[in-house]
Short mmCIF file of C-alpha atoms in Angstrom, two decimals:
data_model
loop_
_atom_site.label_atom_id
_atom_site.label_comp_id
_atom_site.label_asym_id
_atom_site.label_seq_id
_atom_site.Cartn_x
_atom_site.Cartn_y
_atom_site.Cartn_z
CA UNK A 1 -66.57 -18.66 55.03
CA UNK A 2 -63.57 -19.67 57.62
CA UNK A 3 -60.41 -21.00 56.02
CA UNK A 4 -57.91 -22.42 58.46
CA UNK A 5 -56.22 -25.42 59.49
CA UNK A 6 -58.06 -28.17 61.56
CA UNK A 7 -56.07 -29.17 64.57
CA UNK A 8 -55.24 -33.34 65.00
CA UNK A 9 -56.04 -34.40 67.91
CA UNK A 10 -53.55 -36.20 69.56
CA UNK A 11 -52.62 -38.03 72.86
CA UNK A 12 -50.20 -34.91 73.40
CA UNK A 13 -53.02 -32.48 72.99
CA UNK A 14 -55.58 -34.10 75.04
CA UNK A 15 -56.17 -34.20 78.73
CA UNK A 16 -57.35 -37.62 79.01
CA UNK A 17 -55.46 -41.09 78.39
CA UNK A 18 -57.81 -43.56 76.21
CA UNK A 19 -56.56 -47.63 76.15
CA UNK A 20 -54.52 -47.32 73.24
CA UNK A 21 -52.62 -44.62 75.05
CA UNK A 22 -52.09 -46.75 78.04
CA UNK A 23 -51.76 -49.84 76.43
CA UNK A 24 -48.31 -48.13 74.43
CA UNK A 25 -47.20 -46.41 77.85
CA UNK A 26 -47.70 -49.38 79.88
CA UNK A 27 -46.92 -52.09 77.36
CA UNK A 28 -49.84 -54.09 78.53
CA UNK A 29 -52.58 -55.81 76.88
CA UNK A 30 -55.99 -53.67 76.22
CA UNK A 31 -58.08 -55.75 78.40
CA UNK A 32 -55.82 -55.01 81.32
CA UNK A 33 -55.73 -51.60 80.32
CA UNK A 34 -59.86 -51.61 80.38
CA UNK A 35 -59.59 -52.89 84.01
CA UNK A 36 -56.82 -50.03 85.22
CA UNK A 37 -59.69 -47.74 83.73
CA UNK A 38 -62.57 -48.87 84.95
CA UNK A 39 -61.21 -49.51 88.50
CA UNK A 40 -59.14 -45.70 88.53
CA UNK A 41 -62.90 -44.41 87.29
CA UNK A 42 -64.84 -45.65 90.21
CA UNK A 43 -62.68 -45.07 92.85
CA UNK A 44 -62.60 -41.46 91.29
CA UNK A 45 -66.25 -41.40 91.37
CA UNK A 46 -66.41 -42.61 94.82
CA UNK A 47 -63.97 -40.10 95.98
CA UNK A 48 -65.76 -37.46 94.07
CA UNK A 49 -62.65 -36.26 92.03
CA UNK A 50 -65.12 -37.83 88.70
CA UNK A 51 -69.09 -37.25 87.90
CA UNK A 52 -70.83 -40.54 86.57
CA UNK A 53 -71.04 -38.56 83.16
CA UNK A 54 -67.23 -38.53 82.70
CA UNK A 55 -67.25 -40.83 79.53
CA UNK A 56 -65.93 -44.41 79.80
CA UNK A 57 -63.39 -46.19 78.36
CA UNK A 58 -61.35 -42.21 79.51
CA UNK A 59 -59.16 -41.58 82.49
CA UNK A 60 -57.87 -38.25 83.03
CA UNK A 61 -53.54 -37.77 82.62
CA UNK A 62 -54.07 -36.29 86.42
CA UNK A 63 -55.81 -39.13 87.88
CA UNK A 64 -53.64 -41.36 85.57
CA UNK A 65 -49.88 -39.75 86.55
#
């Protein structure tokens, strides 16, 4: 049996922004923050910095910064 301590998982541990994370950093609304995600994802894709299977509604903090 393992005993141990589950680790939250947290903006601060993750390496990818999700809408509530950008909605709080921006201080915009989520749809807006849908649209900065969907747009940053393609042009990612296009550019070839992203795969199609990247999940979406996800932008990475690099990408994002």
């Amino acid at each position: 049996m393992a005993t141990g301590i589950v680790k939250e998982i947290n903006s601060a541990n993750r390496s990818y922004y999700m809408v509530n994370d950008i909605t709080e950093l921006l201080g915009i609304s989520q749809s807006k923050a849908y649209e900065m995600i969907r747009t940053m994802r393609r042009e990612c894709i296009e550019s070839g910095k992203l795969t199609k299977a990247y999940p979406s509604g996800r932008i990475p903090k690099k990408v994002f910064q």
